[in-house]
Coordinates of C-alpha atoms in Angstrom, one line a residue:
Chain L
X444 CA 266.6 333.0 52.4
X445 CA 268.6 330.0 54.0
X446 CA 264.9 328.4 54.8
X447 CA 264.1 328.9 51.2
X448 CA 267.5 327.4 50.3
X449 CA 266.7 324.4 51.9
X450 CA 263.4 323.9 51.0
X451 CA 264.6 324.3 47.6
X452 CA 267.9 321.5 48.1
X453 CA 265.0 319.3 49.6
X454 CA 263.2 320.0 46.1
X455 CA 265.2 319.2 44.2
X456 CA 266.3 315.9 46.4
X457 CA 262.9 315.4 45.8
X458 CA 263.2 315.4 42.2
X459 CA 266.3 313.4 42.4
X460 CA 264.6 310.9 44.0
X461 CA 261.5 311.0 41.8
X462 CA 263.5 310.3 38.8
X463 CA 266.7 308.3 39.8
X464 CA 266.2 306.3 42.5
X465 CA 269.4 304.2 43.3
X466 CA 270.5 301.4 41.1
X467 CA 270.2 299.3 44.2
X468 CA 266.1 299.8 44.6
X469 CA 265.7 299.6 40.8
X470 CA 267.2 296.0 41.5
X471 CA 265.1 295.3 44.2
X472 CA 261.8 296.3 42.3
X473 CA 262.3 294.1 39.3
X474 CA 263.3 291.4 41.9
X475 CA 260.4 291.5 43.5
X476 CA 258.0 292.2 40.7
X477 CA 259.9 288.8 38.6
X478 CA 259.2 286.9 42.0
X479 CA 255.6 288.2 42.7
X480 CA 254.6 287.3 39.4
X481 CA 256.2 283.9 39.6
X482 CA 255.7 280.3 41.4
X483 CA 256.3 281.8 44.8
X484 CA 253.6 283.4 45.2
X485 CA 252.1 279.6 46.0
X486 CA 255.1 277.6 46.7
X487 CA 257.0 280.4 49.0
X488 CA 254.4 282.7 50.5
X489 CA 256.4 283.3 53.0
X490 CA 259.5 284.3 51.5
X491 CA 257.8 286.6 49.1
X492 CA 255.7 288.1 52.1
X493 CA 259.3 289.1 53.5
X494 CA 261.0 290.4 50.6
X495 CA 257.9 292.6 49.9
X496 CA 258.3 294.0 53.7
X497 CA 262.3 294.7 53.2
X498 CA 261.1 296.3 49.8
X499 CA 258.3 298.7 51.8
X500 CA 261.2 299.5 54.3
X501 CA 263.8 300.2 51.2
X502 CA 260.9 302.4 49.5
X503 CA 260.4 303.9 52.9
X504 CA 263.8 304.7 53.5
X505 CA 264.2 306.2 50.1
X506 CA 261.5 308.4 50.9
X507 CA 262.9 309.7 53.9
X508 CA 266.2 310.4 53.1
X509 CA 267.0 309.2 49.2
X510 CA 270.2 309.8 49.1
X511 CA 271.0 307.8 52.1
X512 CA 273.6 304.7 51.8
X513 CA 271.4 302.8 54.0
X514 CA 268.3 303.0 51.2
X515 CA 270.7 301.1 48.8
X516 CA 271.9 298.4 51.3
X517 CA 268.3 297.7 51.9
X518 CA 267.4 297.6 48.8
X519 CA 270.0 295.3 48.5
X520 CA 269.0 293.4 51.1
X521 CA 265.7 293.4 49.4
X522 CA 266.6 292.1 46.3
X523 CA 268.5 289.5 47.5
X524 CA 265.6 288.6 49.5
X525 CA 262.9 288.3 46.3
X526 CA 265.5 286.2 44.7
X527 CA 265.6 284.1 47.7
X528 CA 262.3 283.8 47.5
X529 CA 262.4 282.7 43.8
X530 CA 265.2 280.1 44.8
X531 CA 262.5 278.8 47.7
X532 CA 259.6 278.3 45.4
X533 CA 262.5 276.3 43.0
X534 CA 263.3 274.6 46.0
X535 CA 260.0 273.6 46.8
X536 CA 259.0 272.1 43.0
X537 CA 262.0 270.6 43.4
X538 CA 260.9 269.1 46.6
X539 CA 258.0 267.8 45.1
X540 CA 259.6 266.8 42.0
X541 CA 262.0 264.4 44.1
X542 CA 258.7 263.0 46.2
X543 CA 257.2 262.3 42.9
X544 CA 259.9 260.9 41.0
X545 CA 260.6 258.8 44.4
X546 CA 257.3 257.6 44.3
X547 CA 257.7 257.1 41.1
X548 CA 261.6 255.0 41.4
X549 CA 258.9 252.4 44.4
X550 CA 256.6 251.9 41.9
X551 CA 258.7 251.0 38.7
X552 CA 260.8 248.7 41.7
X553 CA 257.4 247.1 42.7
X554 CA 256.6 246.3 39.2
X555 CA 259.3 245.0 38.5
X556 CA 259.8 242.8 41.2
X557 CA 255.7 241.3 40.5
X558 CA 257.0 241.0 36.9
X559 CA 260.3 239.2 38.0
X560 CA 257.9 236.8 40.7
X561 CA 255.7 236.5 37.3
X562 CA 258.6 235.8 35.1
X563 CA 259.7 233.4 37.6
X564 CA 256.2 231.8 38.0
X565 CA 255.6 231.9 34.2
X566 CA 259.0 229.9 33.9
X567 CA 258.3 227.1 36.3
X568 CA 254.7 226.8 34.5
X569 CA 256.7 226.5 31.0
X570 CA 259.1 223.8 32.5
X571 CA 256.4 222.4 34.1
X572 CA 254.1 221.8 31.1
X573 CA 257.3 220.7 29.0
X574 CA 257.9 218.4 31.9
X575 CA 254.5 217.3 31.1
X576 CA 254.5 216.9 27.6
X577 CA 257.6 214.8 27.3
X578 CA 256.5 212.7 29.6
X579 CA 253.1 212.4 27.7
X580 CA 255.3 212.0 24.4
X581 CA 257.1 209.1 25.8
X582 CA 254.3 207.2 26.8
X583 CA 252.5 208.0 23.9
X584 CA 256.0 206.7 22.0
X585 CA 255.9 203.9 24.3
X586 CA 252.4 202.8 23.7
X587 CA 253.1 203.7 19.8
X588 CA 255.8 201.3 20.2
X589 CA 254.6 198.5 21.7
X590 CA 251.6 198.7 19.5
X591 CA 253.9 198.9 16.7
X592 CA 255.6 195.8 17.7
X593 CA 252.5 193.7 18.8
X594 CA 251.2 194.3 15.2
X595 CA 254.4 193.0 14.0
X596 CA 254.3 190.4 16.2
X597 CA 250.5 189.7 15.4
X598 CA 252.1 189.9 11.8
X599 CA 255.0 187.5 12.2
X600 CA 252.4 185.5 13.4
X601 CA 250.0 185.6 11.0
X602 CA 252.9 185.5 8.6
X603 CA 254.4 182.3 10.5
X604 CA 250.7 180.5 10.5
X605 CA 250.2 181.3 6.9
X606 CA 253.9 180.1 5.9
X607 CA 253.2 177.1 8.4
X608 CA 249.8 176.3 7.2
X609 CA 251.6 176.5 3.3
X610 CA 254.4 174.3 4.3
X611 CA 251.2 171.7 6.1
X612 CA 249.9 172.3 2.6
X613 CA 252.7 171.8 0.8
X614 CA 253.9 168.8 2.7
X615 CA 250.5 167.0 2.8
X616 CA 250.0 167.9 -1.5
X617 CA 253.9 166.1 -1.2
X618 CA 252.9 163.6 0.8
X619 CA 249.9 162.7 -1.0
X620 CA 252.1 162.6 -4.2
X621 CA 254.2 160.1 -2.7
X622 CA 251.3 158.7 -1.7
X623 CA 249.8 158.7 -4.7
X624 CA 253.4 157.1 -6.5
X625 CA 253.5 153.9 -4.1
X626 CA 249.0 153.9 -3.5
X627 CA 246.1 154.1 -5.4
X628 CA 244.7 157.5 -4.1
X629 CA 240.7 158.2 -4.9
X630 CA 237.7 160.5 -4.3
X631 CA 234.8 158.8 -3.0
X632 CA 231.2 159.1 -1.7
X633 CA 232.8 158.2 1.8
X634 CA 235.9 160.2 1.3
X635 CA 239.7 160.1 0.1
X636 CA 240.3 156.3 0.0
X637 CA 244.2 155.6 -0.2
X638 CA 244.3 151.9 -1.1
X639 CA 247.2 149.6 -0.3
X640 CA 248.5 146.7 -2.0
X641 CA 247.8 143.8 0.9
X642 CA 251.2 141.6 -0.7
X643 CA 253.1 144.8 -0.4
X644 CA 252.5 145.3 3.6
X645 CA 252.1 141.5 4.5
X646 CA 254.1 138.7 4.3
X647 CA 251.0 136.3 2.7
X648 CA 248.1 135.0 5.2
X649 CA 250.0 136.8 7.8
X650 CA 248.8 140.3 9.7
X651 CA 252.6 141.4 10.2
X652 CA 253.4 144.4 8.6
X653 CA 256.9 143.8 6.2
X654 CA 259.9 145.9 6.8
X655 CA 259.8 146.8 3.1
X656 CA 256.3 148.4 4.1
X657 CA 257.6 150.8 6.8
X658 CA 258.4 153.3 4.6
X659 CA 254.9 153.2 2.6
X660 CA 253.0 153.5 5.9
X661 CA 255.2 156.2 7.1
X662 CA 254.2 158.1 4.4
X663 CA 250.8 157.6 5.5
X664 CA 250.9 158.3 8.6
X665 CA 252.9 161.8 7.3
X666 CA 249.5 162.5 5.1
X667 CA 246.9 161.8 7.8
X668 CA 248.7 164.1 9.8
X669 CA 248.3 166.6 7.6
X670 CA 244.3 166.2 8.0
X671 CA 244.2 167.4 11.3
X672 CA 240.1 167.3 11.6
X673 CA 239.4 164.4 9.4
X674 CA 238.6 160.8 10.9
X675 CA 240.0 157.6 9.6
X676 CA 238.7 154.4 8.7
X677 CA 241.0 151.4 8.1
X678 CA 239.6 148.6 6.2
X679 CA 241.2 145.3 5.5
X680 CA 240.2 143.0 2.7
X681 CA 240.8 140.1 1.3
X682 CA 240.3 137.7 -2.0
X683 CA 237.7 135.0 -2.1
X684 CA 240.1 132.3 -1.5
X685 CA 239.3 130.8 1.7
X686 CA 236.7 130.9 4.5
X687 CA 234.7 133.7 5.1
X688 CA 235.6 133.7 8.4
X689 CA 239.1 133.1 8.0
X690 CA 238.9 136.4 5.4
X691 CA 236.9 138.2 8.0
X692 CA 239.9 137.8 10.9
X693 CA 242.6 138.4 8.4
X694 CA 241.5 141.0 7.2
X695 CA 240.5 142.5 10.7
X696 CA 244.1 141.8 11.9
X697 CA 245.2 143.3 8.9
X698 CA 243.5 146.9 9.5
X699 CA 244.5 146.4 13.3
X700 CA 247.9 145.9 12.4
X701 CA 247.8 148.9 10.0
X702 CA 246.1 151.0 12.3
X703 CA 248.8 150.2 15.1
X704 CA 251.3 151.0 13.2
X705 CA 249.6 154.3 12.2
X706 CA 248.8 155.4 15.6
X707 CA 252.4 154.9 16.6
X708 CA 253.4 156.7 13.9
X709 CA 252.3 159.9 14.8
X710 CA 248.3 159.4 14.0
X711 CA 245.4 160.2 16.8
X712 CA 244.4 157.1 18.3
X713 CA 240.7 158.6 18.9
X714 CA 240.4 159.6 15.6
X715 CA 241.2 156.2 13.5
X716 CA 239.7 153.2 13.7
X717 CA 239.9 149.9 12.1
X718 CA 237.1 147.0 10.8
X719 CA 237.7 143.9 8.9
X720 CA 235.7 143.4 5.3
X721 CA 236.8 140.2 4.2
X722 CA 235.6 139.0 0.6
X723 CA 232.6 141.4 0.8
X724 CA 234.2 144.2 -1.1
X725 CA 235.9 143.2 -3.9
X726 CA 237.2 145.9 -6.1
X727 CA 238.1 143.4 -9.4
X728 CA 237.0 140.2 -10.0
X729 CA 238.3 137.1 -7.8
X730 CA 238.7 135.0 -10.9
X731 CA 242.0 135.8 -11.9
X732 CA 245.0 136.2 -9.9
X733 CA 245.4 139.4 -10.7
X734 CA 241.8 140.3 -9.7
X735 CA 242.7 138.3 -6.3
X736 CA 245.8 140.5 -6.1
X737 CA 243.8 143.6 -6.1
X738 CA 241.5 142.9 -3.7
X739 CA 243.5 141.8 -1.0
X740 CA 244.3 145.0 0.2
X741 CA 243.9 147.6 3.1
X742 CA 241.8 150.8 2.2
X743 CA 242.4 154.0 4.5
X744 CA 238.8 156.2 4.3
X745 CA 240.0 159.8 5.0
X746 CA 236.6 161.4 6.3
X747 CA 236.2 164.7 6.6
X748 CA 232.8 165.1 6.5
X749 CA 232.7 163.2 10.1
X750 CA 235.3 165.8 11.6
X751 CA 232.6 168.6 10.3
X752 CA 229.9 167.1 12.3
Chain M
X488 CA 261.1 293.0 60.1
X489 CA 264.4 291.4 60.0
X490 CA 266.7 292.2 62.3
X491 CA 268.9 293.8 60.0
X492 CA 266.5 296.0 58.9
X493 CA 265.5 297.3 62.6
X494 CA 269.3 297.7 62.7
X495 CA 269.6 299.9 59.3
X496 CA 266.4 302.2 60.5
X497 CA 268.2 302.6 63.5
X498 CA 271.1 303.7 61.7
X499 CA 269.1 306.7 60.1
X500 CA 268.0 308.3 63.1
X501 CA 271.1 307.5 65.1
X502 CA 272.6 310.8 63.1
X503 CA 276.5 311.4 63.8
X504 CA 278.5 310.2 66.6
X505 CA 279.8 307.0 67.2
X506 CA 278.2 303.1 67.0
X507 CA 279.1 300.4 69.2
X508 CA 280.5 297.3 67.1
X509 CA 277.9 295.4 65.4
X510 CA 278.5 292.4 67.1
X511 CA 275.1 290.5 66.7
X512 CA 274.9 291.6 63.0
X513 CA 278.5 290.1 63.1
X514 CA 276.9 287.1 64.6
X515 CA 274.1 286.7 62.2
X516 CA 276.6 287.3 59.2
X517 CA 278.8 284.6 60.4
X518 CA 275.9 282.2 61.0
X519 CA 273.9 282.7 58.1
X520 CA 277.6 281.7 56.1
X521 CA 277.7 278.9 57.5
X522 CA 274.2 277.9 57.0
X523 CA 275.0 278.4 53.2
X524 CA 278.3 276.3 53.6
X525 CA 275.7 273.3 55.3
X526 CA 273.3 273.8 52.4
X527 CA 276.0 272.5 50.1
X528 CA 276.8 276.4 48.4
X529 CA 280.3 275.6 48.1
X530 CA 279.0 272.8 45.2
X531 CA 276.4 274.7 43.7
X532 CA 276.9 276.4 40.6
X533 CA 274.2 279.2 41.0
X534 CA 275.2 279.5 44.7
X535 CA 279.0 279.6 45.0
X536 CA 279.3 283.2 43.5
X537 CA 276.8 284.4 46.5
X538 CA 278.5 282.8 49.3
X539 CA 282.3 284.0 47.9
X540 CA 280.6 287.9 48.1
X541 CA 279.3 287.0 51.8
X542 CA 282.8 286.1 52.7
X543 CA 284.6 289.2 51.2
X544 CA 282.0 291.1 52.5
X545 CA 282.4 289.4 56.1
X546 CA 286.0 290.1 56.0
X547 CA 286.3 293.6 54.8
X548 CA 283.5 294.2 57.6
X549 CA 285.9 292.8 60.3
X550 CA 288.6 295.0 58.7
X551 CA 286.6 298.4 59.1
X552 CA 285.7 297.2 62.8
X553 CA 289.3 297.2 63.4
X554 CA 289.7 300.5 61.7
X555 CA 286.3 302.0 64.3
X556 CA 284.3 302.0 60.8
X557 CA 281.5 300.5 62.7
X558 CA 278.8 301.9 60.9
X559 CA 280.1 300.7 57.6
X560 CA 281.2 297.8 59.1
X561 CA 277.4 297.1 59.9
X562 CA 276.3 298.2 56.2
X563 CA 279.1 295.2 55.3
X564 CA 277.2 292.8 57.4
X565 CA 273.7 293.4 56.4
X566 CA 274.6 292.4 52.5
X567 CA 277.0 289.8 53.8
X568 CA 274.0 288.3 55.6
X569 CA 271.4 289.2 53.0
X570 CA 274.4 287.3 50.2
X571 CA 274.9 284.4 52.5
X572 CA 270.6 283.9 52.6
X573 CA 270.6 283.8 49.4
X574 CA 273.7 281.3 48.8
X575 CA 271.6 279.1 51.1
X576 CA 268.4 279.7 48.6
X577 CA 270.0 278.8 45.7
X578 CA 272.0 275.9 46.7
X579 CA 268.8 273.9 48.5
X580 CA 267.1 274.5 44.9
X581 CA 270.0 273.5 42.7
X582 CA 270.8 270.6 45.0
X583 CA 267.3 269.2 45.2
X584 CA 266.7 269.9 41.5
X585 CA 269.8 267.8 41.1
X586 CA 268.1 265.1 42.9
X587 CA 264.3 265.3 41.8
X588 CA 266.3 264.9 38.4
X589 CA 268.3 261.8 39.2
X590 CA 265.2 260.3 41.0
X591 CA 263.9 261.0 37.5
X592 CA 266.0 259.6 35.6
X593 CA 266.4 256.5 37.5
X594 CA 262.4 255.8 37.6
X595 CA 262.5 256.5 34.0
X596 CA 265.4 253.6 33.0
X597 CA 263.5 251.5 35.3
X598 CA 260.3 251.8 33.3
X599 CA 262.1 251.1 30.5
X600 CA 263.4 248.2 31.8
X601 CA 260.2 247.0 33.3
X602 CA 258.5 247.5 29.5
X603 CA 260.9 244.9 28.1

């Protein structure tokens, strides 16, 4: 009977443990199936491979005696181990997480440091080039400039010859015109042929030039110079009274005299020259005193045509 | 096997009769705590909670030594030892996640910087 007894308390232990094992081991089984079925198994083989062993041991225990105190502290044990092991394989991503992200942090660092040196270099190019370009600008101003102002100089020049070359115009057209007020002024064949008076330069039979006739020959000499190119020919003539010779060295020392006086006046000694006539070129008639009046006289020949050869 | 767990099946065939005092489970309790207090437990969130029950349980298995409750003195120390592992677990994930995540986050702001 007692046998009996026992075998049946041992069944029903038996059933008891078939159908409630401890809180402890129902713990430790979900622990360990959550952490078998989770990152562990690659990341914390280890771990997992112990809290499956403190499991087998807790099952074991239960087994053999399922009431015992000592299956709940090792299933305890056991649970606390699978979480472990969860908390390694955590541990472990985390671990690679932080390698990753550090490798990461280097290279973000490293590009930024190339992108600062780049920056940098980028910068010094700019300033470089701007460097460049002003200086290009300025000598382009420069050369802009003094262009500028040799074409206003060219200009003022041109402006200056043109205004000079009216006022040697306009002097010579005024000089002729007082030329033309105290001389007979004419176009010929041979040229512009300013005839003058011989009584109003000479004192009579004389080749001396009168004071009173300073005046008229300075305005001469004021329009010859305004015919820069042209060459001159003074002529000196005389009426038919008296010798031929003595008209031929009168009148000679007449256009010597004139031509003197011209040529110290201002007048190009190469350019002018001077030749007696005498009676031969009488410009009215000798008969009358008037007529005689007229043709003792001293012709200037302005030749241009000469200057052009 | 673990050392605790020779020490347990041990306990099952040792039947009545007196235990000698667990000292080297006391040992291995006290050590494994203080691994847990080096792997930071103390500032871990998901940790802290372990490592306070490791303590108690450290404590109240000195107190039954005193009392000659060795056996449940030793029970003590096997989930003070098994708590304290786990404290240790815990806080080297959450303190390295911590980290990783920081690490992230700085990488991240730094691209960000590096994009502008």
């Amino acid at each position: 009977m007692r046998i009996s007894q026992t075998l049946g308390a041992a069944a029903i232990f038996l059933a008891a443990c078939a159908t409630a094992p401890p809180r402890e081991l129902v713990d430790a089984r979900a622990a360990y199936e959550h952490a078998s079925t989770g990152p562990a198994t690659a990341l914390a083989p280890g771990h997992l491979a112990v809290a499956r062993d403190q499991l087998a041991q807790a099952e074991n225990a239960y087994a053999s005696s399922p009431r015992s105190p000592v299956v709940r502290d090792l299933a305890y044990a056991a649970e606390r181990q699978a979480e472990a092991a969860d908390a390694a394989a955590g541990a472990e991503q985390a671990r690679r997480d932080k390698a990753a992200a550090q490798a990461q942090l280097a290279a973000a660092a490293t590009q930024n440091r190339q992108r600062a040196l780049s920056a940098e270099q980028e910068a010094r190019q700019a300033q470089q080039q701007a460097r460049e370009a002003q200086q290009r600008a300025a000598s382009e101003s420069a050369r802009l400039s003094a262009e500028e102002q040799a074409r206003t100089e060219a200009e003022a020049a041109a402006a200056g010859e043109r205004n000079a070359r009216i006022r040697a115009e306009q002097q010579s057209a005024a000089a002729m015109r007082r030329l033309e007020e105290i001389a007979s002024v004419r176009e010929e064949a041979r040229g512009r042929v300013i005839t003058l008076n011989g009584s109003v330069l000479f004192a009579s039979g004389t080749a001396t030039i009168l004071p009173s006739a300073r005046q008229r020959l300075d305005d001469v000499a004021l329009a010859l110079e305004h015919e820069p190119r042209a060459r001159f020919i003074v002529e000196g003539h005389t009426d038919s009274r008296g010798s031929d010779t003595t008209n031929l060295k009168l009148s000679d020392a007449r256009a010597h005299a004139v031509r003197e006086y011209l040529v110290d006046h201002g007048v190009d000694a190469s350019r002018i020259v001077a030749v007696g006539k005498g009676e031969e070129s009488p410009i009215a008639t000798n008969a009358t005193p008037e007529g005689r009046a007229n043709n003792r006289r001293v012709e200037i020949v302005i030749n241009r045509r000469q200057a052009e050869r | 096997m673990t050392r605790a767990s020779v020490g347990i099946a041990m306990l099952l065939f040792a039947g009545c009769g007196g235990t000698a005092p667990p000292t080297r489970a006391l040992t291995s309790a006290s050590e494994a705590i203080g691994a847990a207090n080096q792997a930071g437990a103390t500032t871990a969130r998901s940790a802290e909670q372990y490592l306070a029950t490791a303590r108690r349980e450290l404590d109240d298995a000195r107190a039954r030594i005193d009392e000659g409750d060795n056996r449940g003195a030793y029970r003590l120390l096997v989930r003070a030892k098994a708590d304290a592992d786990l404290a240790t677990a815990l806080a080297r994930r959450e303190h390295l996640q911590n980290e990783a995540a920081e690490l992230g986050q700085r990488a991240e702001a730094l691209r960000n910087q590096t994009r502008f």
